[in-house]
Amino acid sequence: MSTSATEPVAAIEPPQTVEGWYVLHEAFHLDWPRWRALSTDQRHTAIDGLLGWLRRDAGSGAGDSAGDSAAYAVVGQKADLLFLHYRPTIAHLHQAQTARQRLAIAAYCRDAGSFVSVTEASLYEAGAHARAALQRQGLSPSDPGYADALERETATARRGLEQRLRQPIPVRSHLCWYPMSKRRGEQHNWYAMTLDQRRHLMRGHGQLGQLFRDQVTQVVSGAIGLDDWEWAVDLHADDPLTFKKLVTAMRYDGASAHYAEFGPFWIGLRQDDEGLRRLLS
Amino acid sequence: MSTSATEPVAAIEPPQTVEGWYVLHEAFHLDWPRWRALSTDQRHTAIDGLLGWLRRDAGSGAGDSAGDSAAYAVVGQKADLLFLHYRPTIAHLHQAQTARQRLAIAAYCRDAGSFVSVTEASLYEAGAHARAALQRQGLSPSDPGYADALERETATARRGLEQRLRQPIPVRSHLCWYPMSKRRGEQHNWYAMTLDQRRHLMRGHGQLGQLFRDQVTQVVSGAIGLDDWEWAVDLHADDPLTFKKLVTAMRYDGASAHYAEFGPFWIGLRQDDEGLRRLLS
Amino acid sequence: MSTSATEPVAAIEPPQTVEGWYVLHEAFHLDWPRWRALSTDQRHTAIDGLLGWLRRDAGSGAGDSAGDSAAYAVVGQKADLLFLHYRPTIAHLHQAQTARQRLAIAAYCRDAGSFVSVTEASLYEAGAHARAALQRQGLSPSDPGYADALERETATARRGLEQRLRQPIPVRSHLCWYPMSKRRGEQHNWYAMTLDQRRHLMRGHGQLGQLFRDQVTQVVSGAIGLDDWEWAVDLHADDPLTFKKLVTAMRYDGASAHYAEFGPFWIGLRQDDEGLRRLLS
Amino acid sequence: MSTSATEPVAAIEPPQTVEGWYVLHEAFHLDWPRWRALSTDQRHTAIDGLLGWLRRDAGSGAGDSAGDSAAYAVVGQKADLLFLHYRPTIAHLHQAQTARQRLAIAAYCRDAGSFVSVTEASLYEAGAHARAALQRQGLSPSDPGYADALERETATARRGLEQRLRQPIPVRSHLCWYPMSKRRGEQHNWYAMTLDQRRHLMRGHGQLGQLFRDQVTQVVSGAIGLDDWEWAVDLHADDPLTFKKLVTAMRYDGASAHYAEFGPFWIGLRQDDEGLRRLLS
Amino acid sequence: MSTSATEPVAAIEPPQTVEGWYVLHEAFHLDWPRWRALSTDQRHTAIDGLLGWLRRDAGSGAGDSAGDSAAYAVVGQKADLLFLHYRPTIAHLHQAQTARQRLAIAAYCRDAGSFVSVTEASLYEAGAHARAALQRQGLSPSDPGYADALERETATARRGLEQRLRQPIPVRSHLCWYPMSKRRGEQHNWYAMTLDQRRHLMRGHGQLGQLFRDQVTQVVSGAIGLDDWEWAVDLHADDPLTFKKLVTAMRYDGASAHYAEFGPFWIGLRQDDEGLRRLLS
């Protein structure tokens, strides 16, 4: 009999999370020989269609046009082009995908990988942060009205996070994105630890991230129940060496060393309209 | 010598199960450029054929026409279209599959994955439920006729389950489906635990599922001996964020944290006739 | 240093086995659009060729024509057609394969998987069975001539097995076949147990199989040194639900729970000439 | 912190090895429909080219023409044809490969797998064998000149091995080849054992091989640093059942039970010129 | 609960590293039949284009033209051609890749694998080396100005390394390249060891490498955050047997035996202009 069979089923508490926009990464190989066989006019028309699609789908206004889109050239053979989409709903992501399939350039593209997720912030530290804020305002837990103030503070913080999770795609010249999961090994199992244990590990992990905040903008999106890995991590930076430095530092960090499983790493060079025209002409 | 070699071979009791309709998930990529190269008429005729096939095979009457079928648009590059079929027998599933291969649209579809299973309810709690029902009726184990009443109660419950496992596909706007197996690791091995240990874990798992029952309709189908994973889980919901919330909560639950192995996650948007026409035109 | 390094190298005895006919499973996708584009006459001629091949290669007489062949329609996207061949030698299997490549229909088929094995019975219980037979005949180990009688009894049993391993393919409407291996994990390692330990586990495994013998005909073939898994298991039944019930029961059995690794599961519907004509027309 | 972190870094000694000819396994699928669409003349010319290539590249003379080549028909869907090449250098292997790409039949072949290695004998027992040889000659370690005699004996043995590793491909009707590696698991790790421990395991392994030497000719080639597995094993026999018997016996042997990881198993039927003509016509 | 959950989160220090040029490995299959169907003139023009691209992109001057490129023929079916590029930035690697896609020969090439990395030296021993250098100069830690001298010495050493990481591709006839990662197993976890423990293992590893330095030029490039493995190792030698000898010796070394995970091994034969012309004509 397995030793685990007699373990009590601990009441494990998942972290609270806040979600924002849904995210679609979609990568493509371009069939260069067939693409180059087109006339210059045909190629220009197809590029115009692609740029129009990126712009039309990249409005950052309210409602249906909310969200953002960006294009990247991919280094190495994983893909030629990578599109990153932020949208208010999964149905909007599907609209962007359907519109892309109707572009003239779609006939020259071959699927190279995709990932569906939703921007996410975990609230491991939310309680601590709210209490610290009240302390800065001179409030003490023994004050009358402390509980109400704590609740207001927490709600304000959550609204701030929700806002932060609906920002346009950071504009940096390089992108590093990769999917990851937390390990559920027979000995090291993230999902069998208590909330306190996980909070402790996430705190160290977060402090490490802070060291790189000037060089790298990090966007985490959750994918449990949505795709095959549990999270997507997007790092945006102007110097790609910081990807190596940051991911290396993280790998020696307790939360990652024992508990992270990494998927493929994709490196992209952000392309504005002019860049896409040059790349595709 | 392996330590396990001297372990007694415990008499492990499998759970009792009740089965209903057989289930086929089948996903496809559409060759958009070739599909769009058809004339509008040809496309409409092909779409009519597809809709007719879905309707003809989706009768919920008795006998050969029993069962249900539904169509989904898939988000991301895993597939373009996903069809879900419920049928009384495996031979009926094969009929649906064969009829699909003869549709005009089949020439523009490429296989993207399939799964064969049968709707299933496990009876871990059947005995407890039957005894509770008799207690609610004022019967006590010492009453004459208790054993007969228990047997009748159990048979009635089983018939109720069998009925419940032959219901049409839940009508919700979003589908999340994934295959899974129970871990047979060297240390954590679901199949080496006693029935009581598994019942205990499944109880917690079920209570968690109950918390989401208003937002999500869950259909479990068994695939041991039928396909490469042991179960398929279908979650039907109107808000896809509940997929993330439910699967996350489950992942921290004892039955899943230690014993679940997950396959790919597929996200679909349910398409009625009008939706399919719009998607494919 | 690894703890295992100082372990004595136990003299592990492999089980004795008896082998019969060689077995080839070969599965194919059919290119339906191209196949349907043929004229009715061309299709009929190609189907006639296929049926002739199955019959010619399916003689159950002696010598070169010994063996059997059967055709199955596959449920799900793993394949469209599955052929199962029994032959006296591997060279005969290759002849069947070569003849198939020359059929007109071969131009419309794409490989979907194959497996090479040889029907096998392991003799874990052979000694015990022979002694029991002599006991039934009133012979006791102290009788003069017991040793000779035991040898004759064992040889007779072996010939009976060899005969049993050269029977035609069981005729049942459904087939479930899957490859499997015994685990060689770091802790649970089938090949590090003694013959007695394995005999004990196989006995329980066999008793379980006996419970289903009226509903399922099981054919085990060995593939160590022949293909990528160690065994193929073919279950033949008229009700496919028994596949689920049998494989589930086995999975909780000691020999499987700790020591079995399973490959893909294939479900086929047996097709006679008429069935193949209907499927392919 | 990992427990292994405080382990002393033992001075582990690799085995001495002797190498001979380089080896290339290369397998191909044949596009039968396109191949059969050729005229008889075109096919014959292409077959002549193939046979000429095998002969020209199969000279067993000295220098550039040294080495050997052989052709096999593969059973099952792994491939149709397998070529086995022995050559003095890797550059010669590449020449054979380049010449093959220029054959007319190459336009009808599709890659099905390859493996690069070099014939190898490990000298785990070399010292013991040399000392035993001197003892048979009546020399004792206390004799003057023993050290010199031992060195001469060892050098002679090494030259004998080098010769043995440059023999033509064994001529038997059946081939079984598979790649393998030694396990580097967290608990069972071949590369963390001492030379003595490995020598002990290899001795048992070798004795087992001796039991089959009349039925099977075994050629081991090393691939560490050359390809994705650490060794290739080629078994040549006239009765393919001996592949099953030998590999099964090995699997229960201490060196394999705990430390071997096996790749795919390929079964080939050796084809002389006449066999290739028949297969391809 | 997992035992690891109560472990303190040790403050693990990553090694300091110095980086030089970025590296792209890109491998291709050539479509020989289509390539040979070109006229001799068309092939020559396409080969000229390829050679021009290699030369233009292989300048070792300053600025945009800095870096190097080399071409290899690959042995076995992994690929036909392998290009190795060194460039000052990832954007320059992408330029080389884009220019290659525009070559006439690109229409006959199919992707066979790529890897993105950056040449790297780890400074595990930097402090020790600097202190040893000062000692050789007669300086002792108690001398005034020792701290300043140590800092200057360290900076000089780092500049030397940076220079060494921007050298052209070593010119040897054979290349062996493979990606690798450090193990993050549940028991053996490189990233959970202290800097001292890792330094100790790397020292033994380095000493082993020194034994082969006359026969093999080794270039290590880091890929954490850039591609799917953590490092690429390129071995350049004139005798490919030294690849086998070196990698075997390393495999028994403490740093590799317990902590290395290896990807595929590629063997290439360096091709100058004349070699490429011969190979492709």
Coordinates of C-alpha atoms in Angstrom, one line a residue, chain E residues 35-278:
Chain E
W35 CA 17.2 20.4 -56.1
R36 CA 18.7 18.0 -58.7
A37 CA 15.9 18.7 -61.1
L38 CA 17.3 22.2 -61.5
S39 CA 19.6 23.0 -64.4
T40 CA 23.3 23.1 -63.7
D41 CA 23.3 26.8 -64.2
Q42 CA 20.4 27.3 -61.8
R43 CA 22.1 25.2 -59.1
H44 CA 25.4 27.1 -59.6
T45 CA 23.7 30.4 -59.2
A46 CA 22.0 29.2 -56.1
I47 CA 25.2 27.9 -54.6
D48 CA 26.9 31.2 -55.4
G49 CA 24.2 33.0 -53.5
L50 CA 24.7 30.7 -50.5
L51 CA 28.4 31.2 -50.5
G52 CA 28.0 34.9 -50.8
W53 CA 25.6 34.9 -47.8
L54 CA 28.1 32.9 -45.7
R55 CA 30.9 35.3 -46.6
R56 CA 28.9 38.5 -46.3
D57 CA 27.6 37.4 -42.9
A58 CA 31.0 36.0 -41.8
G59 CA 33.1 39.2 -41.6
S60 CA 35.0 39.3 -38.4
G61 CA 35.5 43.1 -38.4
A62 CA 33.8 45.5 -36.0
G63 CA 30.2 46.6 -35.7
D64 CA 27.5 45.1 -37.8
S65 CA 29.9 42.9 -39.7
A66 CA 31.3 41.4 -36.5
G67 CA 30.8 37.7 -35.9
D68 CA 31.4 34.5 -37.9
S69 CA 29.4 31.9 -39.8
A70 CA 30.3 28.3 -40.8
A71 CA 28.7 25.5 -42.8
Y72 CA 28.6 21.8 -41.9
A73 CA 27.4 18.6 -43.7
V74 CA 25.4 16.5 -41.2
V75 CA 25.9 12.8 -40.8
G76 CA 22.7 10.7 -40.6
Q77 CA 19.1 11.8 -41.1
K78 CA 18.9 14.6 -38.6
A79 CA 19.7 17.1 -41.3
D80 CA 21.7 17.7 -44.5
L81 CA 23.1 21.1 -43.7
L82 CA 23.9 22.9 -40.5
F83 CA 24.9 26.6 -40.3
L84 CA 26.5 28.1 -37.2
H85 CA 26.4 31.8 -36.7
Y86 CA 28.1 34.1 -34.1
R87 CA 26.8 37.7 -34.0
P88 CA 27.0 40.7 -31.6
T89 CA 23.2 40.8 -31.0
I90 CA 20.1 38.7 -31.4
A91 CA 18.9 41.2 -34.0
H92 CA 21.9 40.4 -36.0
L93 CA 21.2 36.7 -35.8
H94 CA 17.7 37.5 -37.1
Q95 CA 19.2 39.4 -40.0
A96 CA 21.3 36.4 -40.9
Q97 CA 18.2 34.2 -40.7
T98 CA 16.1 36.6 -42.8
A99 CA 18.8 36.9 -45.4
R100 CA 19.0 33.1 -45.6
Q101 CA 15.2 32.8 -46.2
R102 CA 15.7 35.0 -49.3
L103 CA 18.4 32.8 -50.9
A104 CA 17.4 30.8 -54.0
I105 CA 18.4 27.6 -52.2
A106 CA 15.9 28.3 -49.4
A107 CA 13.1 27.0 -51.6
Y108 CA 14.7 23.6 -51.5
C109 CA 15.4 23.6 -47.7
R110 CA 13.2 22.4 -44.9
D111 CA 13.7 23.3 -41.2
A112 CA 15.5 20.6 -39.2
G113 CA 16.1 22.3 -35.9
S114 CA 17.6 25.5 -34.4
F115 CA 19.0 26.8 -31.2
V116 CA 19.6 30.3 -29.8
S117 CA 22.2 31.0 -27.2
V118 CA 25.0 33.4 -26.2
T119 CA 28.7 32.4 -25.6
E120 CA 29.3 32.3 -21.9
A121 CA 32.0 31.8 -19.3
S122 CA 31.0 31.2 -15.7
L123 CA 33.1 32.9 -13.0
Y124 CA 33.0 30.1 -10.4
E125 CA 36.8 30.3 -10.0
A126 CA 37.3 34.0 -10.8
G127 CA 38.0 35.0 -7.2
A128 CA 40.5 32.2 -6.7
H129 CA 42.2 32.9 -10.0
A130 CA 42.6 36.6 -9.2
R131 CA 44.0 35.9 -5.8
A132 CA 46.5 33.4 -7.2
A133 CA 47.6 36.0 -9.8
L134 CA 48.3 38.5 -7.1
Q135 CA 50.2 35.9 -5.1
R136 CA 52.4 35.2 -8.2
Q137 CA 53.1 39.0 -8.3
G138 CA 54.3 38.7 -4.6
L139 CA 51.2 40.5 -3.2
S140 CA 49.7 39.3 0.1
P141 CA 46.2 40.0 1.4
S142 CA 47.8 42.0 4.3
D143 CA 49.5 44.4 1.9
P144 CA 48.1 47.9 1.6
G145 CA 46.3 48.2 -1.7
Y146 CA 45.6 44.5 -2.0
A147 CA 41.8 45.1 -2.3
D148 CA 42.4 47.6 -5.2
A149 CA 44.8 45.3 -6.9
L150 CA 42.3 42.4 -6.5
E151 CA 39.6 44.5 -8.2
R152 CA 41.9 45.5 -11.1
E153 CA 43.0 41.9 -11.5
T154 CA 39.4 40.7 -11.6
A155 CA 38.3 43.4 -14.1
T156 CA 41.3 42.5 -16.3
A157 CA 40.4 38.9 -16.2
R158 CA 36.8 39.7 -17.1
R159 CA 37.9 41.8 -20.1
G160 CA 40.1 38.9 -21.2
L161 CA 37.1 36.5 -21.0
E162 CA 34.9 38.9 -22.9
Q163 CA 37.5 39.0 -25.6
R164 CA 37.8 35.2 -25.7
L165 CA 34.0 35.0 -26.1
R166 CA 34.2 37.0 -29.3
Q167 CA 36.6 34.8 -31.3
P168 CA 35.8 33.3 -34.8
I169 CA 34.4 29.7 -35.0
P170 CA 37.2 27.3 -34.4
V171 CA 38.5 25.7 -37.7
R172 CA 38.5 22.0 -37.2
S173 CA 37.2 19.3 -39.6
H174 CA 34.5 17.9 -37.3
L175 CA 31.8 19.4 -35.1
C176 CA 29.8 17.8 -32.3
W177 CA 27.1 20.0 -30.8
Y178 CA 24.4 19.2 -28.3
P179 CA 22.1 21.1 -26.0
M180 CA 22.0 20.2 -22.3
S181 CA 20.4 21.3 -19.0
K182 CA 21.3 20.8 -15.4
R183 CA 18.9 18.3 -13.6
R184 CA 16.2 19.7 -11.4
G185 CA 15.1 16.2 -10.2
E186 CA 13.3 15.6 -7.0
Q187 CA 16.5 14.3 -5.3
H188 CA 19.3 15.6 -7.5
N189 CA 18.8 19.3 -8.1
W190 CA 21.6 21.4 -9.4
Y191 CA 19.7 24.6 -8.5
A192 CA 19.3 23.7 -4.9
M193 CA 23.0 23.3 -4.2
T194 CA 25.1 26.1 -2.7
L195 CA 27.5 28.1 -4.8
D196 CA 30.4 26.2 -3.1
Q197 CA 29.0 22.8 -3.8
R198 CA 28.5 23.8 -7.5
R199 CA 32.0 25.3 -7.7
H200 CA 33.5 22.1 -6.3
L201 CA 31.7 20.0 -9.0
M202 CA 32.5 22.5 -11.8
R203 CA 36.2 22.4 -10.8
G204 CA 36.4 18.6 -11.4
H205 CA 34.5 19.1 -14.6
G206 CA 36.9 21.7 -15.8
Q207 CA 40.0 19.7 -15.0
L208 CA 38.6 16.9 -17.1
G209 CA 38.1 19.2 -20.0
Q210 CA 41.7 20.4 -19.7
L211 CA 42.9 16.8 -20.5
F212 CA 41.4 17.1 -24.0
R213 CA 42.3 20.7 -24.8
D214 CA 44.8 19.8 -27.4
Q215 CA 42.4 17.6 -29.4
V216 CA 39.1 19.5 -28.8
T217 CA 38.2 23.2 -28.8
Q218 CA 35.0 23.6 -26.7
V219 CA 32.6 26.5 -26.9
V220 CA 29.9 26.8 -24.3
S221 CA 27.0 29.1 -24.8
G222 CA 24.1 29.8 -22.4
A223 CA 20.5 29.6 -23.3
I224 CA 18.5 30.0 -20.1
G225 CA 15.6 32.4 -21.1
L226 CA 16.6 32.1 -24.7
D227 CA 15.8 28.5 -25.8
D228 CA 14.5 25.2 -24.5
W229 CA 17.7 23.8 -23.1
E230 CA 20.0 25.7 -20.7
W231 CA 23.3 25.4 -22.6
A232 CA 24.7 24.5 -26.0
V233 CA 28.0 22.7 -26.1
D234 CA 30.1 22.9 -29.4
L235 CA 33.1 20.6 -29.6
H236 CA 35.4 21.2 -32.6
A237 CA 38.0 18.4 -33.4
D238 CA 39.9 16.9 -36.3
D239 CA 39.3 13.3 -35.0
P240 CA 35.6 12.6 -34.2
L241 CA 36.7 9.7 -31.9
T242 CA 37.7 12.4 -29.4
F243 CA 34.0 13.4 -29.1
K244 CA 33.2 9.9 -27.9
K245 CA 36.2 9.9 -25.5
L246 CA 35.6 13.3 -24.1
V247 CA 31.8 13.0 -23.6
T248 CA 32.3 9.5 -22.1
A249 CA 34.8 10.8 -19.6
M250 CA 32.5 13.7 -18.7
R251 CA 29.6 11.3 -18.2
Y252 CA 31.4 9.7 -15.3
D253 CA 32.3 13.0 -13.8
G254 CA 30.4 14.1 -10.7
A255 CA 28.9 17.3 -12.3
S256 CA 27.5 15.3 -15.3
A257 CA 26.8 11.8 -13.8
H258 CA 24.2 13.2 -11.4
Y259 CA 23.2 16.6 -12.8
A260 CA 23.4 16.7 -16.6
E261 CA 20.4 16.1 -19.0
F262 CA 21.5 15.8 -22.6
G263 CA 19.6 16.7 -25.8
P264 CA 20.3 15.4 -29.3
F265 CA 23.9 15.1 -30.5
W266 CA 24.7 16.4 -34.0
I267 CA 27.8 15.5 -35.9
G268 CA 28.9 17.8 -38.7
L269 CA 31.7 17.9 -41.2
R270 CA 33.0 21.4 -41.8
Q271 CA 32.5 22.6 -45.4
D272 CA 34.5 25.3 -47.0
D273 CA 33.4 26.8 -50.3
E274 CA 34.8 24.0 -52.3
G275 CA 33.2 21.4 -50.1
L276 CA 29.8 23.0 -50.3
R277 CA 30.1 23.2 -54.1
R278 CA 31.0 19.5 -54.3

